[in-house]
Structure formats: C-alpha cells, structure tokens
Tab-separated table of C-alpha atoms and ligand atoms in Angstrom:
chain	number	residue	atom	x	y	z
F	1	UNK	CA	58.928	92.614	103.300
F	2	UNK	CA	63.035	93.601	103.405
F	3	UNK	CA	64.029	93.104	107.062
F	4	UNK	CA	65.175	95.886	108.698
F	5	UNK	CA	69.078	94.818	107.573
F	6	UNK	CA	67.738	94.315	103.948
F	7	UNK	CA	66.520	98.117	104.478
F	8	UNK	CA	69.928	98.968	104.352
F	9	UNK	CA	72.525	99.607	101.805
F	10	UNK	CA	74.757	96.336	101.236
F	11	UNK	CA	77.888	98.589	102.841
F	12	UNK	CA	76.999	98.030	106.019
F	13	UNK	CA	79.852	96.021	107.884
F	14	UNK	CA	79.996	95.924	111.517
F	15	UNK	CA	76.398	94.347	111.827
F	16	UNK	CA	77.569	91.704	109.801
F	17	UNK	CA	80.126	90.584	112.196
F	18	UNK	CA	77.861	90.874	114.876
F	19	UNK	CA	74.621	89.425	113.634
F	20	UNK	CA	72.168	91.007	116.600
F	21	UNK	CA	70.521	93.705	118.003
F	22	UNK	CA	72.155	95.827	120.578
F	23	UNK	CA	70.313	97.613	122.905
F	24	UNK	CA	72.120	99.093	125.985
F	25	UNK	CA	75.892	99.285	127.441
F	26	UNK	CA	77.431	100.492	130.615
F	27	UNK	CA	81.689	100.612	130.871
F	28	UNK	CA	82.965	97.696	128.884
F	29	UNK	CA	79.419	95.653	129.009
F	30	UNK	CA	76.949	95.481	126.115
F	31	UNK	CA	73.985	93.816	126.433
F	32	UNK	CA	71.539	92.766	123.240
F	33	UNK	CA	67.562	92.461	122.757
F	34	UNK	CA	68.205	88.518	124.543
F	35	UNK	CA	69.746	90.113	127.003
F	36	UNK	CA	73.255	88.467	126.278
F	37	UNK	CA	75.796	90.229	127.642
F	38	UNK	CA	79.019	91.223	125.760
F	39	UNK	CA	82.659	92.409	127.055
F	40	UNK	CA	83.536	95.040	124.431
F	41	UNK	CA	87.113	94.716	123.391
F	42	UNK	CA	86.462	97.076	120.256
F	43	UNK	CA	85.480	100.123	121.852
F	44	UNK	CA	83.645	101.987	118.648
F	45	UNK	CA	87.026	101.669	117.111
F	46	UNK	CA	88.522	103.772	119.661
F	47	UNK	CA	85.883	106.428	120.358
F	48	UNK	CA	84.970	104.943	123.862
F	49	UNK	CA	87.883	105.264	125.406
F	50	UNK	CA	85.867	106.728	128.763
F	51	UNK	CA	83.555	103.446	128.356
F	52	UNK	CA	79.774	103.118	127.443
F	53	UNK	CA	77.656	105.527	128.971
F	54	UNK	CA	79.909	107.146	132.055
F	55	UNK	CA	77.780	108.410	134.738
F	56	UNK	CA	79.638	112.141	135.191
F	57	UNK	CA	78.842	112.729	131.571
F	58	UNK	CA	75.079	111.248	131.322
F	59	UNK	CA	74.398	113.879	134.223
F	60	UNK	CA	76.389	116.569	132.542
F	61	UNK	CA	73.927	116.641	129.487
F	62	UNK	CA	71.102	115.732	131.234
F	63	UNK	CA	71.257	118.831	133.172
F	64	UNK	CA	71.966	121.097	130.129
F	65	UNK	CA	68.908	119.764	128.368
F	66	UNK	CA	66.599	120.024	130.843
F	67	UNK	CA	68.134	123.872	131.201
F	68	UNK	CA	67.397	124.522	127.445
F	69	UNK	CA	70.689	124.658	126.714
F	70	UNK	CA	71.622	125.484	123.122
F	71	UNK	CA	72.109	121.812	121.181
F	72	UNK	CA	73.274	123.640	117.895
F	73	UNK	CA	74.925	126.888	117.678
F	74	UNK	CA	77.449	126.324	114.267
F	75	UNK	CA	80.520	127.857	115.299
F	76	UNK	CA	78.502	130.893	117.353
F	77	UNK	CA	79.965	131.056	120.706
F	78	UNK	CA	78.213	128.955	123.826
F	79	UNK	CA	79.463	128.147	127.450
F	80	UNK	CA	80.092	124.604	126.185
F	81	UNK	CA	82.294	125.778	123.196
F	82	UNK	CA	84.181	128.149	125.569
F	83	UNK	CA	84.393	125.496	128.481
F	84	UNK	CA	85.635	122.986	126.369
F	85	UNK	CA	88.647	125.391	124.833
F	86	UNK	CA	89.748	126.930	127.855
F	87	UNK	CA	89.822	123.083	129.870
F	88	UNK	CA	91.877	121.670	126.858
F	89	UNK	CA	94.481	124.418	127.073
F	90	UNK	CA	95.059	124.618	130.327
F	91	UNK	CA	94.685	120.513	131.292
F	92	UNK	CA	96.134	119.183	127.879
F	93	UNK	CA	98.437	121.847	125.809
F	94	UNK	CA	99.917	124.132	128.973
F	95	UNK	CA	101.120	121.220	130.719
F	96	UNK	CA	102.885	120.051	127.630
F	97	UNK	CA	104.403	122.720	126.634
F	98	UNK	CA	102.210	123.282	123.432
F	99	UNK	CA	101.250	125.567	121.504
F	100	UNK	CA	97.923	125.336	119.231
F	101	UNK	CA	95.202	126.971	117.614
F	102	UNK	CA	91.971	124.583	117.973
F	103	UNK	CA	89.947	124.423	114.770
F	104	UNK	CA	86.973	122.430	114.852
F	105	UNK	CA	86.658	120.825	111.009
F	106	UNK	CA	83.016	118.882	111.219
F	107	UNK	CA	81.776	116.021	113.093
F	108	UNK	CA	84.253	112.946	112.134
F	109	UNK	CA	87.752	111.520	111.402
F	110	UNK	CA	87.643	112.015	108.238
F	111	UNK	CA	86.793	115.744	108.549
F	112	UNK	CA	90.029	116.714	110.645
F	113	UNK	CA	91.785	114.635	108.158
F	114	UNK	CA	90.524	116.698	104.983
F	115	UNK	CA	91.095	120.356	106.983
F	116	UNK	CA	94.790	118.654	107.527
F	117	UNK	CA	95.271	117.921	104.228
F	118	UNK	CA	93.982	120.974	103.176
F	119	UNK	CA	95.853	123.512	105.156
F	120	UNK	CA	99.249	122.275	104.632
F	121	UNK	CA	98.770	122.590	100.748
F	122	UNK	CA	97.583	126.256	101.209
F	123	UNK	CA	100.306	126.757	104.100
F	124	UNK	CA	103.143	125.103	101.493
F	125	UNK	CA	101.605	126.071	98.312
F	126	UNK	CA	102.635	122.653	97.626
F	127	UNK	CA	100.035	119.672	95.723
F	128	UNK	CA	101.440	116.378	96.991
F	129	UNK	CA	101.081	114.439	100.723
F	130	UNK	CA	103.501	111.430	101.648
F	131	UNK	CA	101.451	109.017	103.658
F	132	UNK	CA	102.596	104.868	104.453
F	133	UNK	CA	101.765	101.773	103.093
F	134	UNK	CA	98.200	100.189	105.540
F	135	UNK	CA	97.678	103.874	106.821
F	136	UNK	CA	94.088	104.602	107.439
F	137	UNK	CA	93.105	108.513	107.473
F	138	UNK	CA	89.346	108.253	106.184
F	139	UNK	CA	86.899	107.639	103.555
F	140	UNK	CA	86.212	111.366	101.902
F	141	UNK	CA	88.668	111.704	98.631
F	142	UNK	CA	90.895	113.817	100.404
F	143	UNK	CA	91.515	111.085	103.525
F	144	UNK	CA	91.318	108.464	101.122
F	145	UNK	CA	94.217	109.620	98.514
F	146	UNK	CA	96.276	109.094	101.794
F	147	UNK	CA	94.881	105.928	103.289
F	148	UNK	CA	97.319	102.704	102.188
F	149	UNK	CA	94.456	100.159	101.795
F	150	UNK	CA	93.640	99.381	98.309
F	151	UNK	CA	90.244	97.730	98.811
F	152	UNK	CA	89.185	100.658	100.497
F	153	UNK	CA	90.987	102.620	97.479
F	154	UNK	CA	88.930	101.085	95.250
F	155	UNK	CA	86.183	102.443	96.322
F	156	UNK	CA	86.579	105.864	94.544
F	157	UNK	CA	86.268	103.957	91.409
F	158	UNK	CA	88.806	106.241	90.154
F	159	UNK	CA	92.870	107.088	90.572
F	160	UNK	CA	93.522	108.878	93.936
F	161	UNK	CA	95.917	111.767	92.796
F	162	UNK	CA	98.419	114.260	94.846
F	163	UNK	CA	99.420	111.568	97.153
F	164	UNK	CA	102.856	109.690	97.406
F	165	UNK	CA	103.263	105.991	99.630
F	166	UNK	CA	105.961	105.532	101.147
F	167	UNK	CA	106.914	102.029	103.513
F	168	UNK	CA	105.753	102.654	106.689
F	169	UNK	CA	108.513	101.588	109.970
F	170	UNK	CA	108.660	97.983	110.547
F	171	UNK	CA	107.193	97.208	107.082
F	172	UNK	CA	110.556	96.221	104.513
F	173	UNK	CA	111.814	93.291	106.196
F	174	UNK	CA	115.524	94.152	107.392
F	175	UNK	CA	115.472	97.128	105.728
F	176	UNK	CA	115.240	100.276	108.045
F	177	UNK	CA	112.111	102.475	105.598
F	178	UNK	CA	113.623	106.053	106.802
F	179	UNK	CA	116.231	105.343	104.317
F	180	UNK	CA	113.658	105.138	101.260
F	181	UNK	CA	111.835	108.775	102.623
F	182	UNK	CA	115.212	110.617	102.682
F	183	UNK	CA	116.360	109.235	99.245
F	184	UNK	CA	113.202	110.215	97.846
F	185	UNK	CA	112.963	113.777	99.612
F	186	UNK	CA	116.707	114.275	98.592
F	187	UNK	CA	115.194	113.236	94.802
F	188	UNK	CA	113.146	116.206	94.982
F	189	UNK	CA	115.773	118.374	93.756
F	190	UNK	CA	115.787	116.243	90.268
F	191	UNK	CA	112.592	117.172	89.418
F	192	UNK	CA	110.004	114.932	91.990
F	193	UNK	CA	107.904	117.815	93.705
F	194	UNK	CA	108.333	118.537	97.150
F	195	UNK	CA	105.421	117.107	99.252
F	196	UNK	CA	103.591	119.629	101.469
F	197	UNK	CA	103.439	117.106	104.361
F	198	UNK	CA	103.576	114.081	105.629
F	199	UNK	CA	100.454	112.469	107.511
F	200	UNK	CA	100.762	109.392	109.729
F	201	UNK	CA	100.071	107.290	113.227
F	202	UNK	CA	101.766	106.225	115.324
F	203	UNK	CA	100.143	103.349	116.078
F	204	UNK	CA	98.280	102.171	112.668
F	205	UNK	CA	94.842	100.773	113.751
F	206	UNK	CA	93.110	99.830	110.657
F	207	UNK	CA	95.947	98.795	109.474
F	208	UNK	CA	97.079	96.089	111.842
F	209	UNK	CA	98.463	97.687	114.770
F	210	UNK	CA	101.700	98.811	113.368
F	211	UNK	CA	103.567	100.676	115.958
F	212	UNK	CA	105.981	102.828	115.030
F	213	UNK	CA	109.508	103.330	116.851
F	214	UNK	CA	110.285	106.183	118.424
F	215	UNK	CA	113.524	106.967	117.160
F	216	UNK	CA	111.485	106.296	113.778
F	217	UNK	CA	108.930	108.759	114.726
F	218	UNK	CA	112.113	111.177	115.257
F	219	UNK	CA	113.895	110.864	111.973
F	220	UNK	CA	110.886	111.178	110.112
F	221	UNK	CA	110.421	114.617	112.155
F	222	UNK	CA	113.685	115.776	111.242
F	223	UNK	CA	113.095	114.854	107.794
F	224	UNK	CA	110.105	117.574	107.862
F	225	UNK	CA	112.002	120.061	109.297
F	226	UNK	CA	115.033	119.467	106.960
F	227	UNK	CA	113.009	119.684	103.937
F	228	UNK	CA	110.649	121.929	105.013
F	229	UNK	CA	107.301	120.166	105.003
F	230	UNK	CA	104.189	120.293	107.565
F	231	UNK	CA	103.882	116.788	110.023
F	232	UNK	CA	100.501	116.022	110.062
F	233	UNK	CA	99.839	112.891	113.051
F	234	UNK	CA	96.241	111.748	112.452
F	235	UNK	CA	95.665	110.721	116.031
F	236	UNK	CA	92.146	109.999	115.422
F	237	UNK	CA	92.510	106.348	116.852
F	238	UNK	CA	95.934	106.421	118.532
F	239	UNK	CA	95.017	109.489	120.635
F	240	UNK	CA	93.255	110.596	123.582
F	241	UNK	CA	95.172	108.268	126.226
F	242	UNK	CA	94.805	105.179	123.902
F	243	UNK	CA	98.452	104.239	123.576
F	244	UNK	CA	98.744	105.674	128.082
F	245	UNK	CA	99.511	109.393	127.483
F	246	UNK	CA	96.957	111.886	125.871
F	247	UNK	CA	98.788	111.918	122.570
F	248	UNK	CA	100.219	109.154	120.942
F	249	UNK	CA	103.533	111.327	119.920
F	250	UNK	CA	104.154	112.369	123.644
F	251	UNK	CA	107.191	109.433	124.077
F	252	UNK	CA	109.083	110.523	120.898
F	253	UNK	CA	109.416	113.690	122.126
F	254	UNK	CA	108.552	115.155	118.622
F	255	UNK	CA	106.259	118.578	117.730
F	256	UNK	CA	103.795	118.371	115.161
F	257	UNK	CA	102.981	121.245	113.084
F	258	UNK	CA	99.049	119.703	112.777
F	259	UNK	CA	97.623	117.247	115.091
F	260	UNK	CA	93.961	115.151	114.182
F	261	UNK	CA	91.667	114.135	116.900
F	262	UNK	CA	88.439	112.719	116.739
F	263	UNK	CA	86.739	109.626	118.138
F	264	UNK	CA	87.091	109.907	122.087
F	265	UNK	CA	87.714	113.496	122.432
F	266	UNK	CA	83.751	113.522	122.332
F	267	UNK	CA	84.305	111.706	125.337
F	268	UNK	CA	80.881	109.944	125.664
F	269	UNK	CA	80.571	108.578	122.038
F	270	UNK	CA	79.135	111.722	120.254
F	271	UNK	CA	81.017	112.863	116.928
F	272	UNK	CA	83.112	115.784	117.669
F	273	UNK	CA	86.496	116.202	115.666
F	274	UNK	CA	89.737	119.102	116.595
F	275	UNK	CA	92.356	120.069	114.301
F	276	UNK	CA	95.269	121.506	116.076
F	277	UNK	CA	97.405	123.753	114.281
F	278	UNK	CA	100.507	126.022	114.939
F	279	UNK	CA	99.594	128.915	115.033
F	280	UNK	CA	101.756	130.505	112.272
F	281	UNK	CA	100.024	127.943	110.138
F	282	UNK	CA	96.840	129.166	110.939
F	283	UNK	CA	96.350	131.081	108.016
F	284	UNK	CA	92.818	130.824	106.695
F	285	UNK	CA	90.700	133.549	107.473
F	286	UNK	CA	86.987	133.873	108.676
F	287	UNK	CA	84.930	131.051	106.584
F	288	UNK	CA	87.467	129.960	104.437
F	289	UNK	CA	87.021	126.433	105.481
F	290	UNK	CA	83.339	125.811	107.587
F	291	UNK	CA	80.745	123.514	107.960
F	292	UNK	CA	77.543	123.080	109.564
F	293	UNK	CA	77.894	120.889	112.428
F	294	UNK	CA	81.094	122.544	114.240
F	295	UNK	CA	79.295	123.463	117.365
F	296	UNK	CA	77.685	119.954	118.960
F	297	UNK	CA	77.424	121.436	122.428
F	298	UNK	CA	76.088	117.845	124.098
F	299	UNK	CA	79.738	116.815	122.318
F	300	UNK	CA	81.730	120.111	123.857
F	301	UNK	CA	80.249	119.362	127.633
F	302	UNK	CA	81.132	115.474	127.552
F	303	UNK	CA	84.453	115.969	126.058
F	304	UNK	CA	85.347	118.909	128.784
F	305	UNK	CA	83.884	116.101	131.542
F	306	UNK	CA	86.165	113.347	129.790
F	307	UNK	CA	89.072	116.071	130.244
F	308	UNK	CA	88.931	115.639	134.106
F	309	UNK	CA	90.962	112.476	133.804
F	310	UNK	CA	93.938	114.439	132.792
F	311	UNK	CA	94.322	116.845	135.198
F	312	UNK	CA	96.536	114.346	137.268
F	313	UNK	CA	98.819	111.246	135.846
F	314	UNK	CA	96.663	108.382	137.440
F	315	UNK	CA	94.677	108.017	134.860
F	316	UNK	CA	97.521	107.992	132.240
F	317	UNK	CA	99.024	105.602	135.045
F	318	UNK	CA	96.586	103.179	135.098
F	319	UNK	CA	95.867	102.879	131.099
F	320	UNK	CA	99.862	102.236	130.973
F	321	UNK	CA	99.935	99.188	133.629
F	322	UNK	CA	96.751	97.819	132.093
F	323	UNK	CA	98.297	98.379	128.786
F	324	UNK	CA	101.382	95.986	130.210
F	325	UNK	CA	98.890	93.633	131.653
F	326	UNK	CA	97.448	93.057	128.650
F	327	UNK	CA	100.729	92.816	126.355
F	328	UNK	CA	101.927	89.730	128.679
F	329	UNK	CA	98.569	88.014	128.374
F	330	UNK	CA	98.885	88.449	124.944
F	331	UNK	CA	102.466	87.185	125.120
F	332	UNK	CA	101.297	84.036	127.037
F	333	UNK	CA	99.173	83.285	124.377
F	334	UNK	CA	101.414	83.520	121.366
F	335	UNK	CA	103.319	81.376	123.372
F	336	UNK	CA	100.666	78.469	124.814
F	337	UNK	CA	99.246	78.533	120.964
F	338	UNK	CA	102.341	77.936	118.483
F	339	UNK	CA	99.573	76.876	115.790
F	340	UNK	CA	98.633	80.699	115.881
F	341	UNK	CA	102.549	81.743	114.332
F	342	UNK	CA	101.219	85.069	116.491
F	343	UNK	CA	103.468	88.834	116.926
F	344	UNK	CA	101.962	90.627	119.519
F	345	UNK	CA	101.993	93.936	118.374
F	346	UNK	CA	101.041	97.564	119.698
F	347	UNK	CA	101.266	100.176	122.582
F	348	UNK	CA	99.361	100.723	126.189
F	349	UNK	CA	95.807	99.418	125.423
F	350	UNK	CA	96.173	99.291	121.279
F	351	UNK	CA	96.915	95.470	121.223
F	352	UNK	CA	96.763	93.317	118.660
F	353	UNK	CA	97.858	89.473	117.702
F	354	UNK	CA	98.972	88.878	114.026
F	355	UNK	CA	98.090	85.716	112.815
F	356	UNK	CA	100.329	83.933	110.629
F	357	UNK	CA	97.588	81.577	109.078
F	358	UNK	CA	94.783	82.341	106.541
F	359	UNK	CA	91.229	83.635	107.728
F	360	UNK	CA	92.058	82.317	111.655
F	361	UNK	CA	91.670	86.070	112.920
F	362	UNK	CA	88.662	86.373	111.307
F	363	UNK	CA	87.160	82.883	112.669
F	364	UNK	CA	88.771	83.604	116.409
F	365	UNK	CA	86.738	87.347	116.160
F	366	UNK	CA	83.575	84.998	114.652
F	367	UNK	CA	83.527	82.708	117.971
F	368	UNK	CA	84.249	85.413	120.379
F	369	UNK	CA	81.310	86.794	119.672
F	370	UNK	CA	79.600	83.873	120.251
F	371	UNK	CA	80.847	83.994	122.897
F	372	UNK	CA	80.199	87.297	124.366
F	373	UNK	CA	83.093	89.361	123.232
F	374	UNK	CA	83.553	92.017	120.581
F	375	UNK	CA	86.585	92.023	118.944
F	376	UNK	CA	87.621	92.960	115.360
F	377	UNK	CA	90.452	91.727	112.927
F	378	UNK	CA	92.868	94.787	110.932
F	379	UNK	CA	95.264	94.767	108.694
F	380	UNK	CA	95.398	94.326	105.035
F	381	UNK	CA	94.046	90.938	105.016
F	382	UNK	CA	92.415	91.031	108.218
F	383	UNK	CA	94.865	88.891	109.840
F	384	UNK	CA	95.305	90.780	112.928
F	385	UNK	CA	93.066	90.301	116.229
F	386	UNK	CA	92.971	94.042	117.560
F	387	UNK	CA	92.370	94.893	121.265
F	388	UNK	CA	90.858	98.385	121.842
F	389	UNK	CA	89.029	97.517	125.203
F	390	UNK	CA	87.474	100.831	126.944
F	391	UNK	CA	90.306	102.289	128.876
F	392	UNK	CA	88.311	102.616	132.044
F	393	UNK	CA	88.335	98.448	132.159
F	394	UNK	CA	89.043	96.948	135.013
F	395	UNK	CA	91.410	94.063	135.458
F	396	UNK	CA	88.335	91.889	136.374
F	397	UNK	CA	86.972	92.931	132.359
F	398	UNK	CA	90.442	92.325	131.323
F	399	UNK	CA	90.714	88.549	132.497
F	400	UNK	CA	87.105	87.927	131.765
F	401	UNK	CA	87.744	89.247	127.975
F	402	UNK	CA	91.068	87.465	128.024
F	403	UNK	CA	89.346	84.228	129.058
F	404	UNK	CA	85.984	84.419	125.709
F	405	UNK	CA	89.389	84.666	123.604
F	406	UNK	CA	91.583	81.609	124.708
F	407	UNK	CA	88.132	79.838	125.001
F	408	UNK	CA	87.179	81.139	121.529
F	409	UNK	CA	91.471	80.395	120.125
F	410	UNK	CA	91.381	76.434	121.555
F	411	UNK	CA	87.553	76.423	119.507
F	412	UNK	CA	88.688	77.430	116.472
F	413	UNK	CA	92.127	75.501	116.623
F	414	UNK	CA	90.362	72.186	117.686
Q	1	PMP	N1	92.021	108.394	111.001
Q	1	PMP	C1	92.202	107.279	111.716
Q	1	PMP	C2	93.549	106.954	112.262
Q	1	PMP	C3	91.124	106.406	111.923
Q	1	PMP	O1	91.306	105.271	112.613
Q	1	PMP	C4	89.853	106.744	111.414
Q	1	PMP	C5	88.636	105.861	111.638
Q	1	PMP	N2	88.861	104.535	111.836
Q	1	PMP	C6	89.721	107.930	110.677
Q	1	PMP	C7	90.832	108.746	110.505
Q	1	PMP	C8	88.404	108.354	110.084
Q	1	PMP	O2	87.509	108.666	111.069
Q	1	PMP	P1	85.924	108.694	110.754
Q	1	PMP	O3	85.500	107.284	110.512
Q	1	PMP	O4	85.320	109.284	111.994
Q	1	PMP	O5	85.736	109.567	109.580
C-alpha cells in the first residue's frame, strides 16, 4: 500500500519540510493531528496576511451559503462581484489617487502574471519582457520566462524565450544595476528590440527578500516612461499591506501602468487573483482573454471583509511598528550570533536573515519546526530564513516565534 504521501506526485515540497498532518489553525496558530501546536511565521507564502481562519470572514460565508448564494457565476455579475469592486475603489484606489480597470485573470499568481505579460505585448506590439536576476513571477511558461531562478527554469525542459534578465538593485556588488538597464535600453536603437515591459517586486520573496530602494524603484520608472515601455509590479507576495501600506510601491511614490495581486486579496486563504490596468491599456475586448474560474464569490465576500482594515491607517499602522519590532529582533540576533555572518534584509513584516554559511538556513527552518514554528528558507540557494508571520500577530506571537528561532539558531550552532 503507497501511503497517502507516496499517493502523490514526487513534486510535492512543503510537506516535506513539514513532515505531519495539519488539521486546524486560528490567527498565527496551527495545530496538527497530535495536537502540537505551531506559530506560523510563513503565512501560505503570503496569502494569510488577515491570519488563519478570521472570525468576520468565517461568518461572512457562512451566511451566504446557508442563503444559497451563488458559489460560481464565471464572470456573470453577483452582489459579491459588485461588492467587492465598488469597496476596492472607493477604500483602496480613490484614496490613492488611482486610477484602474480591475480584471480578474483566474484563480492564482501565476494567472495575473500571464494576463500581465500578455497585455503589455498586445498594448506595445512589442515580443520581449525585462525581468531581474532571483525574481519569482510563477510557474506557467509565460511567468516562468520571467522568473530569475534557474532550477525552477529548468523545469520547462526547454529554453524560455522573449524574456531579457537584467541585475536586480542591490545585486552587483558596488555597482549601482540602473546603470546596466539604461545602457541596454539606450542599445535598443542598435538593433536590440525594445522590451514591452518590465515586471518586478519590490520586495523579492522567493528570491531572498531582496528589497529594492526607492530611489531604485524611481529610476527604473523613469526608465519606462523614457523609453516607452509598460511597468508591470507583480505584487502577488509584496502586496496587500505586507511590506505596512496596501501596495508595496506606495513609498516610491511611482505609478504603475499594470499592477498583480493575488495571495491575500482573497483575504481568508481562497485563490482569487486582480490585474489592475490603466485604463487606456485596457484594450482587449469582450473574451479576448477568459477563463473559467473568474467569479469565486466565497473569494469576492472575504476579500471585500479583509478590505475593512483599510478604511482607516491603524491597521497599516500597526503592520509598520510590528514590522520595526521585528527588524530589531532580527538585528539582535545577527548580532548575539556572529557564527550566522547574517544581513537582515526586507520591509514591514517581509523579514528575512541571510545566512552566510552553507545549508544553516535550511537546518535552523528544520529545528524550528521541531520546535513548533513554520518558517521557510528563499533565495537561490536557500540561504535566507524568511519571516512572513500573519500580519494580524500580536507582539505576544511575535516574541513567542522569536524565542522557537533563537532556541532552534543556539541548536543548530551547538
Ligand atoms: N508572483 C510572486 C511575487 C509570487 O511570490 C508568487 C508565488 N510565490 C507568484 C507570482 C505565483 O503565484 P501562484 O503560486 O499563486 O501562481
């Protein structure tokens, strides 16, 4: 008899790293079929940013089943649908200042990524998309021509075409990366083809919590506008109050032309994906790009619910001094632990310690979980510890989750 893991194709990952069976969760608490319980410092990679199972949202869909409420509609208009648009305008893009058309590509990351992708090339009439070394934008051939992670690469089993990597910011030692972008862009003249856009984060999250600067964030814009080419941020990990505002962009004061969101917009853990567009880009017409599962409703109702946080700045507040709470303990750490050669690295509460020694993030992650926290490495070789805790934790969860990691650091170094 194959065990229920043998059942499975050998591509799972996650359940590798976490050998057990899960069973419930609550805010940042998992519990498993021992009843151990876990602090979750992972977050489903960023789609629980409102926590496990919030109580607002449970009732929310709980009262539109039991009302027979539609649960699939394609793209057919429903209350949900309509809730959910008119709340994001007028809490998220009015208050900002911006202006979108709301496409909704298919259920996952990946999905806004491809209709991204896609767009700008019919927008530009243009076949190429820069993208930066350890980006992650998704699995599908599209996402992957642009993710900079040549495992994951690999995986096509065959060459990725149309796309062009560039060195994301921080990445050339001493050497500020803008430069190589222009140079190239100003190449285009001499016969290199004009890209149609460029797609990045802000924050890379997959790819080892690479945060970009601001001002970086700002040339690269200019770049787009001087040249004429779409920005694409994929803020499928980076956004929805991750980094402590709703979008990851908001402090570089820059104006995408297309904006990716996925992962917590669902607000409860349920796939749901947005593509914002300008509108003068929104040039397909009426089933030109479609799909069949564009209209969760149970997704639309807990992602208008997880919209109430933004209709004031505490929220925002609090994931911001959380965000600083947790950079000093991280700090303190580097620090107490020289052995570690850690860089704290990342923005409001999308953390991260790179570890200058071989296979230690991998063995800290191991004996947290031991321990009774779930945590995950990034980066190209895995050598980063990332911190995506729910962003409804409490300082309490914080110090607790803090503590499982020193606990699990002196372990490992011992
Ligand atoms: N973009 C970014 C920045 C991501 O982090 C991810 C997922 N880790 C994706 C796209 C792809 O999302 P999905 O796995 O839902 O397809």
């Amino acid at each position: 008899m194959r065990t229920f893991e043998e059942l499975e194709s050998a591509v799972r990952s996650y359940s590798r790293g976490w050998p057990t069976v899960f069973t419930k969760a609550k805010g940042y608490k998992l519990w498993d079929t021992d009843e151990k319980e876990y602090i979750d410092f992972f977050a489903g990679a960023g789609t629980l940013n409102y926590g496990h199972n919030d109580n607002a949202m449970q009732q929310k869909m709980i009262e539109y089943i039991q009302s027979d409420g539609i649960i699939h509609s394609l793209d057919m208009g429903t209350t949900p649908r309509k809730d959910f648009l008119e709340r994001f305008k007028e809490v998220i893009l009015t208050p900002r200042n911006l202006d979108y058309k709301i496409m909704f590509p298919g259920p996952t990351g990946t999905n806004t990524v491809e209709s991204a992708l896609k767009i700008a090339r019919k927008v530009t009439g243009r076949e190429t998309v820069i993208s930066f070394t350890n980006a992650f934008h998704g699995m599908t051939i599209g996402s992957l021509s642009v993710t900079g992670n040549s495992f994951k690469r690999r995986g096509a089993g065959i060459p990725l075409h149309h796309s062009v990597s560039m060195p994301f910011d921080n990445y050339v030692d001493g050497h500020d990366s803008i430069v190589y972008l222009e140079r190239f862009l100003e190449d285009s003249g001499s016969g290199v083809a004009l890209p149609a856009a460029i797609i990045l984060e802000t924050v890379q999250g997959e790819g080892g919590i690479n945060a970009a600067r601001m001002d970086w964030l700002k040339k690269v814009e200019e770049l787009c506008k001087r040249w004429d080419i779409l920005l694409i941020i994929d803020d499928v990990q980076a956004g929805n109050g991750r980094t402590g505002t709703f979008f990851s962009f908001e402090p570089a004061g820059i104006d995408p032309d297309i904006v990716c969101l996925s992962k917590s917009i669902g607000g409860i853990g349920l796939p749901m994906a947005i593509t914002l567009i300008k509108p003068e880009h929104d040039i397909w017409g009426p089933g030109e790009h479609n799909g069949t599962f564009r209209g969760n409703n149970l997704a639309f109702i807990t992602a208008a619910e997880a919209l109430k946080n933004w209709e004031n700045d505490e929220f925002s507040k609090a994931v911001q001094e959380k965000g600083d709470f947790l950079k000093k303990a991280v700090e303190m750490l580097i620090e107490k632990y020289p052995e570690l050669n850690g860089e704290a690295r990342g923005r409001g509460l999308m953390q991260g310690i790179a570890i200058g020694k071989e296979g230690l993030a991998s063995d800290i992650c191991a004996e947290a979980f031991k321990r009774g926290l779930i945590v995950e490495t990034s980066g190209p070789d895995d050598e980063v510890v990332k911190f995506l805790p729910p962003l409804i934790i409490d300082e309490e969860g914080l110090e607790k989750g803090l503590q499982l990691l020193e606990d699990s650091i002196q372990h490992v170094l011992n």
